[in-house]
PDB file of C-alpha atoms in Angstrom:
ATOM      1  CA  MET A  19      39.278 206.335  27.593  1.00 80.00           C
ATOM      2  CA  THR A  20      38.167 203.228  29.474  1.00 84.00           C
ATOM      3  CA  PRO A  21      37.925 202.829  33.273  1.00 83.00           C
ATOM      4  CA  ALA A  22      40.796 200.313  33.082  1.00 85.00           C
ATOM      5  CA  ILE A  23      43.068 202.823  31.329  1.00 88.00           C
ATOM      6  CA  LEU A  24      42.193 205.511  33.857  1.00 91.00           C
ATOM      7  CA  ALA A  25      42.924 203.138  36.757  1.00 90.00           C
ATOM      8  CA  ALA A  26      46.251 202.066  35.234  1.00 91.00           C
ATOM      9  CA  GLU A  27      47.292 205.673  34.711  1.00 94.00           C
ATOM     10  CA  LYS A  28      46.266 206.625  38.246  1.00 94.00           C
ATOM     11  CA  ALA A  29      48.304 203.707  39.642  1.00 94.00           C
ATOM     12  CA  ALA A  30      51.282 204.648  37.424  1.00 96.00           C
ATOM     13  CA  VAL A  31      51.188 201.213  35.775  1.00 94.00           C
ATOM     14  CA  SER A  32      53.134 200.931  32.548  1.00 95.00           C
ATOM     15  CA  PHE A  33      50.899 199.707  29.704  1.00 93.00           C
ATOM     16  CA  ARG A  34      50.392 199.886  25.959  1.00 91.00           C
ATOM     17  CA  VAL A  35      47.028 200.052  24.177  1.00 91.00           C
ATOM     18  CA  HIS A  36      46.559 197.789  21.143  1.00 88.00           C
ATOM     19  CA  GLU A  37      43.706 199.047  18.959  1.00 89.00           C
ATOM     20  CA  TYR A  38      41.770 197.568  16.049  1.00 89.00           C
ATOM     21  CA  VAL A  39      38.502 198.309  14.276  1.00 91.00           C
ATOM     22  CA  HIS A  40      35.729 196.052  15.619  1.00 90.00           C
ATOM     23  CA  ASP A  41      33.425 194.319  13.137  1.00 91.00           C
ATOM     24  CA  ASP A  42      29.808 194.352  14.385  1.00 91.00           C
ATOM     25  CA  GLY A  43      28.676 190.863  15.273  1.00 86.00           C
ATOM     26  CA  ALA A  44      32.180 189.450  15.735  1.00 84.00           C
ATOM     27  CA  ALA A  45      33.260 187.823  19.005  1.00 82.00           C
ATOM     28  CA  TYR A  46      35.497 190.433  20.638  1.00 85.00           C
ATOM     29  CA  GLY A  47      38.237 188.217  22.055  1.00 89.00           C
ATOM     30  CA  LEU A  48      38.784 185.956  19.071  1.00 91.00           C
ATOM     31  CA  GLU A  49      38.490 188.923  16.725  1.00 93.00           C
ATOM     32  CA  ALA A  50      41.073 190.851  18.750  1.00 92.00           C
ATOM     33  CA  ALA A  51      43.531 187.959  18.593  1.00 94.00           C
ATOM     34  CA  GLU A  52      43.076 187.628  14.845  1.00 94.00           C
ATOM     35  CA  LYS A  53      43.373 191.349  14.083  1.00 93.00           C
ATOM     36  CA  LEU A  54      46.344 191.816  16.397  1.00 93.00           C
ATOM     37  CA  GLY A  55      48.077 188.748  14.978  1.00 94.00           C
ATOM     38  CA  VAL A  56      48.460 186.874  18.264  1.00 94.00           C
ATOM     39  CA  SER A  57      47.341 183.491  19.565  1.00 94.00           C
ATOM     40  CA  PRO A  58      43.895 183.523  21.253  1.00 93.00           C
ATOM     41  CA  ALA A  59      45.640 181.984  24.274  1.00 91.00           C
ATOM     42  CA  ARG A  60      47.402 185.363  24.739  1.00 92.00           C
ATOM     43  CA  VAL A  61      44.181 187.436  24.782  1.00 91.00           C
ATOM     44  CA  PHE A  62      42.147 187.385  27.983  1.00 91.00           C
ATOM     45  CA  LYS A  63      38.593 188.166  28.984  1.00 88.00           C
ATOM     46  CA  THR A  64      38.010 189.486  32.479  1.00 86.00           C
ATOM     47  CA  LEU A  65      34.828 188.580  34.286  1.00 85.00           C
ATOM     48  CA  VAL A  66      33.785 190.504  37.400  1.00 86.00           C
ATOM     49  CA  VAL A  67      30.860 189.488  39.587  1.00 90.00           C
ATOM     50  CA  LEU A  68      29.302 191.051  42.647  1.00 92.00           C
ATOM     51  CA  LEU A  69      28.829 188.401  45.341  1.00 93.00           C
ATOM     52  CA  SER A  70      25.878 188.325  47.704  1.00 91.00           C
ATOM     53  CA  ASP A  71      27.990 189.698  50.589  1.00 93.00           C
ATOM     54  CA  SER A  72      29.013 192.755  48.504  1.00 90.00           C
ATOM     55  CA  ARG A  73      32.493 191.430  47.708  1.00 92.00           C
ATOM     56  CA  HIS A  74      33.690 191.071  44.130  1.00 92.00           C
ATOM     57  CA  GLY A  75      34.887 187.924  42.396  1.00 92.00           C
ATOM     58  CA  ILE A  76      37.232 188.222  39.436  1.00 90.00           C
ATOM     59  CA  ALA A  77      38.216 185.647  36.813  1.00 92.00           C
ATOM     60  CA  VAL A  78      40.712 186.078  33.987  1.00 91.00           C
ATOM     61  CA  VAL A  79      40.272 183.517  31.202  1.00 91.00           C
ATOM     62  CA  PRO A  80      41.932 183.162  27.775  1.00 92.00           C
ATOM     63  CA  VAL A  81      39.400 183.972  25.030  1.00 91.00           C
ATOM     64  CA  ASP A  82      39.839 180.485  23.557  1.00 90.00           C
ATOM     65  CA  ALA A  83      38.679 178.850  26.825  1.00 88.00           C
ATOM     66  CA  GLN A  84      35.623 178.802  29.070  1.00 81.00           C
TER      67      GLN A  84
END
């Protein structure tokens, strides 16, 4: 169980887990899109950074973009 799943459950957020078997060495996002049969524009990577003043910055980017 991931921290994101635990947080979603705790917040009573409705969600569905989509699973696939990861191939070592493959890029996670593009591989996920391919194995789940969806466009890479529909799969997102989440980037979290800790800023110098102890706040967090969050970016959500499609896996086919930078």
